[in-house]
Amino acid sequence: MPETAEAVVVGLGASGGIIAEQLTRAGIRVLALDKGPVHTSEEFTFKQDEVKYYSRGSLVPQLATDPVTWRPDETSTARLLPWAAGVRGNSEPLHLPPSIGPGGGTLHWGGASWRHRDADFHMKSLIEERFGPDALEEDSTMVDWPIGYDDLEPYYDRVEWELGVSGRAGNVKGAPDPEGNPYESPRERGFPMPPLRTAPADDRFKAACQSLGYRPFQQPAAVASTDYKSLKGCEYCGFCHGFLCHVNAKQSSRITSVEAALQTGNLEIRSNSRVFRLDRDPSGRRITGVSYFDPDGNVHQVQSNLVVVACYALENSRLLLASGINANGQVGQNFMTHSFGWCSLVLPEFSNPFMAPLVAASVVDDLNCDGVPDNDEGVLWGSVLTSIPGDLQPIEAAHNLPPGMRRWGQGFKDWFSENYRRLMGIHNQVPSFPSKKYYCDLDPVVKDKFGQPALRITHDWSEHDLAALKYFEKVKRAIAEEMGATQFWSEPTPPAYHLSTHEVGTHRMGENPADSVVDIYGESHECKGLYVVGGGQFPTLSGYNPTQTLQALAYLSADHILDKV
């Protein structure tokens, strides 16, 4: 007889951890299945290992076990992600699917914690109102969100106060604070922790931006500036994005939601357990459980009338497709991601970029969302601009040298010894737009060791993406010149990667079952009792990092589930 569970949660990352916690607090016994390992306390304690976590990407799924393929268009043959596979690829965590195991993507993330602006929920309407109905490409599938900022504001607040976010608010109940974000939508209260101390080079960035007329402020961060609940105050060690946190300063569902759920006694975690099918009743309209492989490859079934799939937008979509849940053909459509436009500069004085978290930094929001000025490049939607004054380790720095610089020999040694301690970065996040051309489906050839089809991504950078990169590269160059940088260079355009760990949209939420996959609570239109949550729900991608919004959506889903059970 198959075993039964009151609820099954697949994936214990940013969304799954929250939902598991809320259900178990309400007395529901939850079985959590995660294909990754439970990371030991020793791994956290001895995490300052750039070879292990950056070069070998020990936290993220590897292409040998979790193959993903990519092609730029339908006429090309897909292959394993070329920027990560082969002898010249590397396991840079930012350009592979996010980390796995309890904690999920919040194990490796840098901790940039943003609310969307109200405008982000109405991107399509605002673009067409400003630039005309023909501004978007003919094959655009952009839609507005079925919910607005006001619907999510209470849930954003829960993320900040229940999980822990540091920062300074700029708009509490309509009262502006010049030290906070001048563009944020109104909030009911500020952050529970003050901002982090900024890294050394940030002062120069902030002064240059002010000189150019921008209004920089300190980035909100899911990194504790002081002890707060289960979080400990940051030690500014400089090993943050791509790494575990040895003092638990970085907000991770592993130490917040998952730990709280375990303390209820209602959560059982089975790690290294790979769900391969979502089981349904004969009508196909009701979930009945899941089937999974245990660590030894044995097949198990668990029966449940409540299944929450929370294992990242891409894997969520792959699992739906592999289970045949795609009656309207919308699963995997509307693939969106960020291009980062990384820029590097050398400063006259030491910046010591190996110190401080990635998010101990100032940002400029003047050119984000619908605030992007009219421009010759034709950019329709903007991006946040962020200084990167810390969390830059030597190997990562050596992978981002000035054009023409060799990675060996005396010239490399001389340049690196002279300039590594003077480096800093500036980046933006250009959101790609949803299009009929960009989607995910099952690769017809490549399979994993269990015989499961790999996910195939069809995506290329659009003319708008390239125009936006060009526009923001000029802005960053102007800031670097104002800072007095002695060298400045940008990553190649178009970027070689097509993953940024900010993939969204592939199981879009909507009110119409004909053109969306889930409702606003994440419940499948096609299969009742099945919730598919995370960034895959997003109708559009903002210029901000997506994590806090998908966490807010997880609280919304949990409340809805508890109202029904």
Steps between C-alpha positions, in 0.01 A plus 500: 500500500635846414551720800285805551574856610278788598709727279807457280739789430749446217804722552581688822635824360376856536137413422477140616655576837245773573203285401631201697536721806151649475334161447686328782426788740132439424536136602527346153756222469723574201732267313771700321691345210814677381741366239794670670688405816458634851806719543685433821601755761865421417444611140375834626785541746772439240339672204783737396601272212480671162610193306222288650212748489587728205716300261335163562157631597445241771166655604338510157375211284761371259434438132624141535214415736245769412548573131353817352537587134478829313457620145458856371209418270290213371726438199804428717594177675489529876810408699599492864532856628813606307605767752515235774585173321830369366858581586449876463176515694483568869243451772450870575187468716336805342471330164364158593174406672516603867629298791313192619431338834294651784554874460502481119599821327524683832813297574701661223332837448659833578201625699368786283148534634267722300133577489364568153372848436131544426596571138656154462158341526372706205798486264305427182241773556764759591721421201211516255364816659836675474649361179191391308329167430768393252795557735528134594611241244230328299564167668488646852296307755524767769200544731440696817492318831157389625589647841656831600748638749229566759403132494857394578602780740393307815695198376810705420477622858485141629812409305690791651386449859457122522813407306715810554607778259726795580469840340348845523153568366436796276122516509315394815129573458581770246756682716827530304840440662788649296737229629283219360383406151326811361309289248363215707125451521340576840557250778334459837825504700877499462751215524565305820878559478708805404707488180832315484826695518613570145819369344795742451450589134132573539558854626666593172211346302240684705677835469538462123134414457393802704731717294324378185159581642391153606355415842693197630393317812603183675374174362254299715664172592399158624819509705477582868666821612430400863383183670137441402299188579699205360739732309832621643662831419721493190879470548576651156719205399442560129392146408132552432353439153561141399597404855334376816508738796714383791328720760145478359487870421359438155129433497450144375185293526723227644547697823172694498193323361629143479643506851174646634302229323722228645441637849126439462567128471277489191767511229688199363779570250621238255810636330658363181148401399415587140133535407453387140121499463197682636225239533136577415162328513361338181336827394832681525325781684605419858845440650539170683868511599852473366746234389868537579840332492675453836880540530548140384280545194204307639154622399253609767149639490339733751128566487373845592219733400726802555828534311709817484769510230760760595824402328582809287328624187696273266477174695134571585429525128703192416310297757162620372597416142641160595173427681288596199338796674484748214157481340500864385862497380603783734746315724855609418388804299596862580859428608662814644837571657738785583811615317732653755721732301790446737754783493829509683718792596834560664512773763797718593501375860454162660137382496567162664221326306550175690325658800129554576185341359393550141208712620691736732461754225314797362265487207345743254134454421448815295505313168298196602152389391304773322754754626735434211522828303415528133810376320648446155556129560127427530512362854144448626562391859782574737720330754648560839873588500702343780852552624693181572772610741550167681461121489748466212736206547824455301392221264178679409699817440743313277208388283410859432817666374526799266464420129821357355647405836637144509425278798857385532857625484687788657268764353204342673688469828611861489155634415322287759741576784473870421126525450304227679480700821378805303209332318129558531201443276175659387218302354141532388227246436332540164176299508428305185144512366278194448470390140365208298861439393638434848383196691595168662396149404630146539814418307415216258850352522680579828393314813632470854627177656145408600381526141317825567507756216713809552351847483573680174519881497438694180613856556710775349560861596252723321567833332346669803730309737805612301376859479448509876848360564645769275302774673598394852861440403524873418347590836744276689794634305401856594479402867840327482657811343346718770646260759846554354544137392834434332360206297146402396370209295176310442417134454453398134171590332289300438574298813608140447262375769123462487445415866534748785323314787224755438296292255126559526173473312494137388184409694333839486219600737176636360127505534432342160574123492541521124815712508656436840612199704409589859269744677622784720547256789714266294236228463501322166205581276522151357554287809334590830694454819826564313682826579793609284672795664801728459630738239342291228172670597625846396321651196790745453851540638597819681838671506527386862609162635196272518548318831304719739203508263492121465527473879202737535307286252583192708341657809196586286476139379537362851218717632278384216579134558427530871167668424402197291611210719 
